[in-house]
Amino acid sequence: MAKPTTEQLARINQLARVPLTEEETYVFPAKLVGDQIIPRRFYRLTPNFLRKMAFQAREGVSLLLDHSWSNLGIMTIPLGRTFDSRLQMDGDELALYADHYMKLGQEVGDIKIDQIAEGIDAGTIFDTSIGFTVSSQTCSICGQEYFGGNCPHIRGREYDTKLCTVDINDGDLMENSLVFDGAYPGAGVVGMSNVTEQQATVKWEALSEDAKSLPSDGRVFYSFSGKSGLDGFVIKQEKNNVAKTQAEGDDTVTEEQKAALAASQTQTIALTAANSVLGQVRAALGVENDADITSKLATLSAQAADGAVYKTKVTEQACGAGVRALGEAFNTETMKAMLSHLPVSEIEKIGATYEAQAQAALGGGGRHTEGDNPDLPAGAANGTAPTNAQAAGQKTPEQLQTEAKEMARADAIAALKNTGRSNLLKEDK
């Protein structure tokens, strides 16, 4: 077990009523706290307060188990005491360390000091957590008292890129506790076997993250450890008082603070909704990160522009085929308006239909000779003069082709009327 040095034992015996020997004294050091911003809580102990704590630790504060002061007004027997302290720089952090001592061979309630010492040496008891009170807590943005004053800011939020924190400037170091990993004040009370439930008249509850006012006595008790972080506790209010305060506020909450809290809640709701929409956008675009959304949208925009150009081209082709099939009766503007609401694949089908009708109406571009069977008038091959078709009562090929075109157009127009698409035809003047 860790024994004190000669200098340490001399310091310890300045505090002890009865001088202790080296054999009956157990000592150990512990880091208490530093001046860095406490994560997720946005509190910071100022160097001035750390210096005051260091002085109080040298004077000696109690060593407890699990912050048994959470039942104030009930007798709590310490396991040991601090007897020295030092402030040192750990990188860019000003950190407070304290040395503790316990008297071996003692029992506190059902706890043997030797067992505690053995647990510390074995590394099974390894976390400590300080308990302290605060008398001044100011806003890092405006410098006013954070609770119950005119400060409109909310800790943890940024104002003009500056983070709002609560600066703890003054108070008192009450004790340091040996805690189990993750333990919080009030989770376990040791050495209280002679205390009845009726004596525990003071109840404590966690200080709300959104609190901007304090109970009537204004007291806040804090505990801090490197693992558990910072936790504040206030005297528990009756439920009806809590409900009234939440609904109406109290005398310590200004209208500006209420407005700031309401705005904060609105921002939180809006942020949650925005994150939800972003998630839907990422899923629709098939990207995993918000940073990829812009590049994906740029790609899709370029593709959409190319698609619009192609759709215009296909629409013009379909309308051209309609004019060739139906002639002047085809209403081009109405057709374009209708095609604008259709996908390209449907426009291509409509264009192909009109093109087939146009081929039928125009005769496929005329007739051609084939091999030794030229399409010549009778007798032309042997030098006989052709007969006059009109004189013989026959129609010429040109007349037959014209009739075929008119019939194809008439059939196409009738088909449009029968299918309720007469709007694609120009009105007769």
Short mmCIF file of C-alpha atoms in Angstrom, two decimals:
data_model
loop_
_atom_site.label_atom_id
_atom_site.label_comp_id
_atom_site.label_asym_id
_atom_site.label_seq_id
_atom_site.Cartn_x
_atom_site.Cartn_y
_atom_site.Cartn_z
CA MET A 1 0.00 0.00 0.00
CA ALA A 2 1.06 3.58 -0.72
CA LYS A 3 2.83 5.09 2.28
CA PRO A 4 3.33 8.82 2.87
CA THR A 5 6.71 10.49 2.50
CA THR A 6 8.18 12.27 5.49
CA GLU A 7 7.01 15.63 4.12
CA GLN A 8 3.52 14.28 3.41
CA LEU A 9 3.18 12.75 6.88
CA ALA A 10 4.20 16.06 8.43
CA ARG A 11 1.52 17.84 6.41
CA ILE A 12 -1.09 15.20 7.36
CA ASN A 13 -0.29 15.51 11.05
CA GLN A 14 -0.91 19.25 10.87
CA LEU A 15 -4.54 18.33 10.13
CA ALA A 16 -4.90 15.29 12.39
CA ARG A 17 -5.96 15.76 16.02
CA VAL A 18 -3.92 12.70 17.00
CA PRO A 19 -0.62 12.21 15.11
CA LEU A 20 -0.64 9.31 12.67
CA THR A 21 2.23 6.96 11.91
CA GLU A 22 3.49 5.94 8.50
CA GLU A 23 2.16 2.38 8.97
CA GLU A 24 -1.42 3.47 9.66
CA THR A 25 -1.61 6.10 6.90
CA TYR A 26 -2.58 5.44 3.29
CA VAL A 27 -2.15 8.20 0.65
CA PHE A 28 -3.10 8.57 -3.02
CA PRO A 29 -3.24 11.45 -5.54
CA ALA A 30 -6.14 12.28 -7.88
CA LYS A 31 -6.88 14.80 -10.59
CA LEU A 32 -9.95 16.77 -9.57
CA VAL A 33 -10.85 19.07 -12.48
CA GLY A 34 -9.44 21.51 -15.06
CA ASP A 35 -10.38 24.73 -16.84
CA GLN A 36 -11.46 23.18 -20.15
CA ILE A 37 -15.07 23.34 -21.38
CA ILE A 38 -16.90 20.31 -20.01
CA PRO A 39 -18.24 18.33 -23.00
CA ARG A 40 -22.01 18.19 -23.55
CA ARG A 41 -22.61 20.44 -20.51
CA PHE A 42 -20.87 23.60 -21.73
CA TYR A 43 -19.63 24.68 -18.31
CA ARG A 44 -16.12 25.90 -17.58
CA LEU A 45 -14.40 26.43 -14.24
CA THR A 46 -12.35 29.61 -14.41
CA PRO A 47 -8.70 29.70 -13.27
CA ASN A 48 -9.66 31.95 -10.35
CA PHE A 49 -12.11 29.34 -9.06
CA LEU A 50 -9.52 26.59 -9.54
CA ARG A 51 -7.04 28.57 -7.43
CA LYS A 52 -9.65 28.90 -4.67
CA MET A 53 -10.35 25.16 -4.90
CA ALA A 54 -6.63 24.41 -4.66
CA PHE A 55 -6.41 26.45 -1.44
CA GLN A 56 -9.42 24.65 0.02
CA ALA A 57 -7.99 21.24 -0.94
CA ARG A 58 -4.75 22.12 0.91
CA GLU A 59 -6.82 23.08 3.92
CA GLY A 60 -8.49 19.68 3.67
CA VAL A 61 -11.92 18.63 2.34
CA SER A 62 -13.68 15.33 3.00
CA LEU A 63 -13.19 12.14 1.00
CA LEU A 64 -16.56 10.40 0.60
CA LEU A 65 -18.18 7.53 -1.25
CA ASP A 66 -20.73 8.33 -3.98
CA HIS A 67 -21.41 11.92 -2.93
CA SER A 68 -23.34 11.06 0.20
CA TRP A 69 -23.99 14.81 0.67
CA SER A 70 -26.93 14.30 -1.72
CA ASN A 71 -28.91 13.68 1.48
CA LEU A 72 -28.11 16.99 3.12
CA GLY A 73 -28.96 17.26 6.79
CA ILE A 74 -28.00 13.62 7.44
CA MET A 75 -24.78 12.70 9.21
CA THR A 76 -22.12 11.60 6.74
CA ILE A 77 -18.83 10.13 7.96
CA PRO A 78 -15.86 10.78 5.65
CA LEU A 79 -13.44 8.01 4.68
CA GLY A 80 -10.51 10.39 4.51
CA ARG A 81 -9.38 13.89 3.68
CA THR A 82 -7.31 15.92 1.24
CA PHE A 83 -4.10 17.38 2.64
CA ASP A 84 -2.31 18.98 -0.30
CA SER A 85 -2.93 20.24 -3.82
CA ARG A 86 -1.23 21.64 -6.87
CA LEU A 87 -2.14 23.36 -10.11
CA GLN A 88 -0.26 22.25 -13.22
CA MET A 89 -0.51 22.62 -16.96
CA ASP A 90 -1.57 19.47 -18.81
CA GLY A 91 -1.00 20.61 -22.35
CA ASP A 92 -3.27 23.66 -22.71
CA GLU A 93 -5.35 22.75 -19.67
CA LEU A 94 -4.87 24.18 -16.19
CA ALA A 95 -5.56 21.14 -13.99
CA LEU A 96 -6.11 20.77 -10.25
CA TYR A 97 -4.63 17.76 -8.43
CA ALA A 98 -5.04 16.84 -4.77
CA ASP A 99 -3.41 14.36 -2.40
CA HIS A 100 -5.67 12.33 -0.05
CA TYR A 101 -5.08 10.28 3.07
CA MET A 102 -7.05 7.63 4.97
CA LYS A 103 -6.37 5.94 8.29
CA LEU A 104 -5.91 2.20 7.91
CA GLY A 105 -7.67 -0.13 10.32
CA GLN A 106 -10.80 2.00 10.56
CA GLU A 107 -14.35 1.06 9.64
CA VAL A 108 -16.95 3.56 8.43
CA GLY A 109 -20.36 1.99 8.71
CA ASP A 110 -19.95 -1.35 6.95
CA ILE A 111 -16.93 -0.23 4.93
CA LYS A 112 -13.39 -1.10 5.93
CA ILE A 113 -10.77 1.48 5.00
CA ASP A 114 -8.25 -1.28 4.26
CA GLN A 115 -10.61 -2.70 1.63
CA ILE A 116 -10.93 0.70 -0.02
CA ALA A 117 -7.14 1.09 -0.05
CA GLU A 118 -6.71 -2.37 -1.55
CA GLY A 119 -9.27 -1.51 -4.25
CA ILE A 120 -7.37 1.66 -5.15
CA ASP A 121 -4.07 -0.22 -5.34
CA ALA A 122 -5.68 -2.97 -7.46
CA GLY A 123 -7.18 -0.41 -9.83
CA THR A 124 -10.76 -1.55 -9.20
CA ILE A 125 -11.57 1.77 -7.51
CA PHE A 126 -10.18 4.35 -9.91
CA ASP A 127 -12.58 7.23 -10.51
CA THR A 128 -13.09 10.24 -8.29
CA SER A 129 -15.72 12.98 -8.54
CA ILE A 130 -15.68 16.34 -6.82
CA GLY A 131 -18.70 17.97 -5.23
CA PHE A 132 -18.88 21.76 -5.04
CA THR A 133 -21.27 24.65 -4.69
CA VAL A 134 -21.38 27.73 -6.89
CA SER A 135 -22.08 31.36 -6.06
CA SER A 136 -21.32 32.98 -9.42
CA GLN A 137 -22.12 31.61 -12.88
CA THR A 138 -21.81 34.05 -15.76
CA CYS A 139 -22.50 33.87 -19.47
CA SER A 140 -19.39 33.80 -21.66
CA ILE A 141 -21.17 35.95 -24.28
CA CYS A 142 -22.61 38.86 -22.30
CA GLY A 143 -20.88 38.41 -18.91
CA GLN A 144 -24.15 38.58 -16.96
CA GLU A 145 -25.33 36.02 -14.42
CA TYR A 146 -26.60 33.06 -16.43
CA PHE A 147 -29.36 32.03 -14.01
CA GLY A 148 -32.02 34.50 -12.93
CA GLY A 149 -30.45 37.54 -14.55
CA ASN A 150 -30.98 39.33 -17.85
CA CYS A 151 -28.84 36.98 -19.92
CA PRO A 152 -30.80 35.90 -23.03
CA HIS A 153 -28.25 33.32 -24.23
CA ILE A 154 -28.43 29.52 -24.06
CA ARG A 155 -25.36 27.45 -23.25
CA GLY A 156 -24.15 25.20 -26.03
CA ARG A 157 -25.39 27.50 -28.80
CA GLU A 158 -23.29 29.75 -31.00
CA TYR A 159 -23.80 33.50 -31.33
CA ASP A 160 -21.86 35.12 -34.17
CA THR A 161 -19.65 31.98 -34.27
CA LYS A 162 -18.89 32.28 -30.53
CA LEU A 163 -19.93 29.37 -28.31
CA CYS A 164 -21.99 30.20 -25.23
CA THR A 165 -20.69 28.58 -22.04
CA VAL A 166 -21.44 29.05 -18.36
CA ASP A 167 -18.29 30.30 -16.61
CA ILE A 168 -18.17 29.19 -12.96
CA ASN A 169 -16.27 31.97 -11.23
CA ASP A 170 -16.74 31.35 -7.52
CA GLY A 171 -18.01 28.82 -5.03
CA ASP A 172 -16.64 26.24 -2.62
CA LEU A 173 -15.09 22.81 -2.95
CA MET A 174 -17.16 20.57 -0.68
CA GLU A 175 -15.60 17.13 -1.07
CA ASN A 176 -14.11 14.56 -3.36
CA SER A 177 -15.80 11.19 -3.73
CA LEU A 178 -14.64 7.74 -4.71
CA VAL A 179 -17.21 6.58 -7.23
CA PHE A 180 -17.79 3.51 -9.30
CA ASP A 181 -17.54 3.92 -13.05
CA GLY A 182 -20.42 6.06 -14.21
CA ALA A 183 -21.90 6.57 -10.72
CA TYR A 184 -23.85 9.75 -10.01
CA PRO A 185 -24.71 11.62 -6.79
CA GLY A 186 -27.37 9.87 -4.79
CA ALA A 187 -26.87 6.55 -6.60
CA GLY A 188 -25.49 4.93 -3.45
CA VAL A 189 -25.17 6.13 0.14
CA VAL A 190 -22.60 4.42 2.34
CA GLY A 191 -22.47 4.31 6.16
CA MET A 192 -26.08 5.38 6.71
CA SER A 193 -27.40 2.27 8.51
CA ASN A 194 -28.63 4.27 11.53
CA VAL A 195 -30.62 6.78 9.42
CA THR A 196 -34.39 6.38 9.11
CA GLU A 197 -36.36 7.31 6.02
CA GLN A 198 -38.14 10.06 7.92
CA GLN A 199 -34.85 11.91 8.34
CA ALA A 200 -34.27 12.21 4.61
CA THR A 201 -36.43 15.29 4.21
CA VAL A 202 -34.38 17.00 1.46
CA LYS A 203 -34.74 15.61 -2.06
CA TRP A 204 -32.62 16.56 -5.02
CA GLU A 205 -33.12 16.40 -8.76
CA ALA A 206 -30.92 17.00 -11.80
CA LEU A 207 -30.61 20.57 -13.05
CA SER A 208 -32.43 20.78 -16.38
CA GLU A 209 -30.40 21.34 -19.53
CA ASP A 210 -32.70 24.23 -20.49
CA ALA A 211 -32.91 25.84 -17.04
CA LYS A 212 -32.54 29.60 -16.89
CA SER A 213 -33.82 29.97 -13.33
CA LEU A 214 -33.12 28.29 -9.99
CA PRO A 215 -35.27 27.24 -7.01
CA SER A 216 -36.08 29.89 -4.43
CA ASP A 217 -32.93 29.27 -2.36
CA GLY A 218 -30.77 29.49 -5.48
CA ARG A 219 -28.49 26.64 -4.45
CA VAL A 220 -26.90 24.34 -7.02
CA PHE A 221 -24.64 21.44 -6.06
CA TYR A 222 -22.32 20.09 -8.73
CA SER A 223 -20.36 16.90 -9.10
CA PHE A 224 -17.63 16.39 -11.66
CA SER A 225 -15.48 13.48 -12.73
CA GLY A 226 -13.47 12.77 -15.84
CA LYS A 227 -15.78 9.92 -16.76
CA SER A 228 -19.20 11.04 -15.58
CA GLY A 229 -18.79 14.68 -16.59
CA LEU A 230 -20.51 17.56 -14.80
CA ASP A 231 -23.91 17.16 -13.17
CA GLY A 232 -25.89 19.82 -11.33
CA PHE A 233 -28.51 19.16 -8.66
CA VAL A 234 -31.15 21.43 -7.16
CA ILE A 235 -33.75 20.95 -4.45
CA LYS A 236 -36.65 19.00 -5.92
CA GLN A 237 -39.84 21.00 -6.42
CA GLU A 238 -43.31 19.63 -5.95
CA LYS A 239 -44.90 18.50 -9.20
CA ASN A 240 -47.66 21.12 -9.14
CA ASN A 241 -45.06 23.88 -8.72
CA VAL A 242 -42.95 22.44 -11.54
CA ALA A 243 -45.95 22.36 -13.88
CA LYS A 244 -46.86 25.93 -13.00
CA THR A 245 -43.30 27.13 -13.56
CA GLN A 246 -43.11 25.40 -16.93
CA ALA A 247 -46.44 26.88 -18.00
CA GLU A 248 -46.12 30.40 -16.60
CA GLY A 249 -42.46 30.86 -15.69
CA ASP A 250 -41.44 32.38 -12.38
CA ASP A 251 -40.16 35.69 -11.08
CA THR A 252 -36.57 34.85 -11.96
CA VAL A 253 -37.24 34.29 -15.67
CA THR A 254 -37.35 37.43 -17.79
CA GLU A 255 -39.44 37.85 -20.93
CA GLU A 256 -36.24 37.96 -22.99
CA GLN A 257 -35.17 34.60 -21.56
CA LYS A 258 -38.59 33.08 -22.25
CA ALA A 259 -38.41 34.35 -25.83
CA ALA A 260 -34.89 32.94 -26.20
CA LEU A 261 -36.01 29.53 -24.90
CA ALA A 262 -39.01 29.54 -27.24
CA ALA A 263 -36.77 30.45 -30.17
CA SER A 264 -34.35 27.71 -29.17
CA GLN A 265 -37.15 25.13 -29.16
CA THR A 266 -38.38 26.37 -32.54
CA GLN A 267 -34.86 26.09 -33.96
CA THR A 268 -34.55 22.56 -32.61
CA ILE A 269 -37.83 21.52 -34.24
CA ALA A 270 -36.83 23.17 -37.53
CA LEU A 271 -33.41 21.50 -37.45
CA THR A 272 -34.98 18.11 -36.86
CA ALA A 273 -37.38 18.63 -39.77
CA ALA A 274 -34.53 19.82 -42.03
CA ASN A 275 -32.43 16.77 -41.17
CA SER A 276 -35.40 14.55 -42.03
CA VAL A 277 -35.84 16.25 -45.41
CA LEU A 278 -32.12 15.95 -46.10
CA GLY A 279 -32.33 12.24 -45.39
CA GLN A 280 -35.14 11.89 -47.91
CA VAL A 281 -33.16 13.89 -50.48
CA ARG A 282 -30.09 11.69 -49.98
CA ALA A 283 -32.20 8.56 -50.43
CA ALA A 284 -33.86 9.91 -53.58
CA LEU A 285 -30.53 10.92 -55.13
CA GLY A 286 -28.76 7.75 -54.05
CA VAL A 287 -25.97 9.52 -52.10
CA GLU A 288 -24.72 8.93 -48.57
CA ASN A 289 -23.30 12.34 -47.62
CA ASP A 290 -24.78 15.85 -47.74
CA ALA A 291 -21.62 17.04 -49.48
CA ASP A 292 -22.45 14.82 -52.50
CA ILE A 293 -25.91 16.34 -53.05
CA THR A 294 -24.67 19.39 -54.99
CA SER A 295 -22.54 17.40 -57.45
CA LYS A 296 -25.34 14.87 -57.97
CA LEU A 297 -27.83 17.67 -58.68
CA ALA A 298 -25.40 19.22 -61.18
CA THR A 299 -25.13 15.90 -63.03
CA LEU A 300 -28.89 15.43 -63.09
CA SER A 301 -29.39 19.02 -64.25
CA ALA A 302 -27.07 18.47 -67.21
CA GLN A 303 -28.85 15.24 -68.11
CA ALA A 304 -32.23 16.97 -67.84
CA ALA A 305 -31.07 19.72 -70.23
CA ASP A 306 -29.94 17.12 -72.78
CA GLY A 307 -33.26 15.32 -72.38
CA ALA A 308 -35.22 18.54 -72.98
CA VAL A 309 -33.32 19.16 -76.23
CA TYR A 310 -34.00 15.61 -77.43
CA LYS A 311 -37.70 15.82 -76.50
CA THR A 312 -38.04 19.03 -78.55
CA LYS A 313 -36.43 17.28 -81.53
CA VAL A 314 -38.71 14.23 -81.30
CA THR A 315 -41.78 16.49 -80.92
CA GLU A 316 -40.87 18.43 -84.08
CA GLN A 317 -40.41 15.17 -85.98
CA ALA A 318 -43.80 13.84 -84.81
CA CYS A 319 -45.56 17.09 -85.79
CA GLY A 320 -43.84 17.07 -89.20
CA ALA A 321 -45.08 13.54 -89.80
CA GLY A 322 -48.60 14.67 -88.78
CA VAL A 323 -48.53 17.49 -91.31
CA ARG A 324 -47.39 15.10 -94.05
CA ALA A 325 -50.15 12.66 -93.11
CA LEU A 326 -53.05 15.09 -92.67
CA GLY A 327 -51.96 18.14 -94.59
CA GLU A 328 -53.28 21.55 -93.61
CA ALA A 329 -55.97 19.96 -91.42
CA PHE A 330 -53.31 18.99 -88.84
CA ASN A 331 -53.24 21.37 -85.81
CA THR A 332 -49.52 21.59 -85.00
CA GLU A 333 -49.76 23.89 -81.96
CA THR A 334 -52.38 21.75 -80.24
CA MET A 335 -50.31 18.63 -80.89
CA LYS A 336 -47.19 20.23 -79.38
CA ALA A 337 -49.12 21.24 -76.28
CA MET A 338 -50.40 17.68 -75.86
CA LEU A 339 -47.02 16.06 -76.47
CA SER A 340 -45.34 18.31 -73.89
CA HIS A 341 -47.04 16.28 -71.13
CA LEU A 342 -45.96 12.90 -72.49
CA PRO A 343 -42.68 11.00 -72.06
CA VAL A 344 -40.32 10.77 -75.02
CA SER A 345 -41.15 7.10 -75.61
CA GLU A 346 -44.84 7.92 -76.17
CA ILE A 347 -44.00 10.83 -78.47
CA GLU A 348 -41.83 8.50 -80.57
CA LYS A 349 -44.75 6.04 -80.91
CA ILE A 350 -47.14 8.80 -82.02
CA GLY A 351 -44.58 10.10 -84.50
CA ALA A 352 -44.11 6.61 -85.95
CA THR A 353 -47.90 6.26 -86.42
CA TYR A 354 -48.14 9.57 -88.27
CA GLU A 355 -45.11 8.65 -90.36
CA ALA A 356 -46.79 5.41 -91.47
CA GLN A 357 -49.93 7.35 -92.41
CA ALA A 358 -47.81 9.85 -94.32
CA GLN A 359 -46.10 7.04 -96.25
CA ALA A 360 -49.50 5.61 -97.17
CA ALA A 361 -50.78 9.03 -98.24
CA LEU A 362 -47.70 9.92 -100.27
CA GLY A 363 -47.28 6.51 -101.83
CA GLY A 364 -43.86 5.83 -100.44
CA GLY A 365 -42.16 8.34 -102.77
CA GLY A 366 -43.36 6.96 -106.18
CA ARG A 367 -43.09 3.74 -108.19
CA HIS A 368 -39.90 2.29 -109.62
CA THR A 369 -38.99 -0.10 -112.49
CA GLU A 370 -37.84 -3.56 -111.64
CA GLY A 371 -35.66 -5.73 -113.94
CA ASP A 372 -37.02 -6.50 -117.40
CA ASN A 373 -40.59 -5.58 -116.44
CA PRO A 374 -40.64 -1.80 -116.74
CA ASP A 375 -43.88 -0.09 -115.78
CA LEU A 376 -44.55 1.41 -119.25
CA PRO A 377 -47.75 2.13 -121.12
CA ALA A 378 -49.07 -0.72 -123.18
CA GLY A 379 -47.29 -1.05 -126.55
CA ALA A 380 -44.47 1.31 -125.55
CA ALA A 381 -41.96 -1.50 -125.50
CA ASN A 382 -42.60 -2.53 -129.16
CA GLY A 383 -42.85 0.99 -130.52
CA THR A 384 -46.61 1.21 -130.60
CA ALA A 385 -47.89 4.65 -129.75
CA PRO A 386 -49.62 4.75 -126.35
CA THR A 387 -53.33 5.25 -126.26
CA ASN A 388 -54.89 8.34 -124.72
CA ALA A 389 -55.92 7.22 -121.25
CA GLN A 390 -58.42 10.05 -120.83
CA ALA A 391 -59.87 9.34 -124.27
CA ALA A 392 -60.18 5.64 -123.37
CA GLY A 393 -61.94 6.54 -120.12
CA GLN A 394 -59.02 5.41 -117.92
CA LYS A 395 -57.36 7.38 -115.04
CA THR A 396 -53.72 8.30 -115.24
CA PRO A 397 -51.24 7.13 -112.53
CA GLU A 398 -51.04 10.70 -111.25
CA GLN A 399 -54.81 10.78 -110.79
CA LEU A 400 -54.80 7.44 -109.02
CA GLN A 401 -52.02 8.60 -106.66
CA THR A 402 -53.88 11.82 -105.82
CA GLU A 403 -57.02 9.85 -105.00
CA ALA A 404 -55.03 7.50 -102.76
CA LYS A 405 -53.58 10.46 -100.83
CA GLU A 406 -56.97 12.01 -100.31
CA MET A 407 -58.42 8.71 -99.13
CA ALA A 408 -55.53 8.20 -96.63
CA ARG A 409 -56.00 11.72 -95.26
CA ALA A 410 -59.76 11.22 -94.99
CA ASP A 411 -59.23 7.95 -93.14
CA ALA A 412 -56.75 9.58 -90.72
CA ILE A 413 -59.07 12.52 -90.05
CA ALA A 414 -62.02 10.20 -89.47
CA ALA A 415 -59.91 8.13 -87.07
CA LEU A 416 -59.02 11.25 -85.04
CA LYS A 417 -62.67 12.32 -84.85
CA ASN A 418 -63.83 8.84 -83.86
CA THR A 419 -61.28 8.67 -81.03
CA GLY A 420 -62.19 12.09 -79.60
CA ARG A 421 -59.02 13.84 -80.85
CA SER A 422 -60.62 16.27 -83.23
CA ASN A 423 -58.84 19.03 -81.32
CA LEU A 424 -55.75 18.07 -83.29
CA LEU A 425 -57.48 19.22 -86.47
CA LYS A 426 -57.65 22.81 -87.58
CA GLU A 427 -61.10 24.34 -87.65
CA ASP A 428 -62.66 24.69 -91.12
CA LYS A 429 -62.85 28.29 -92.19
#
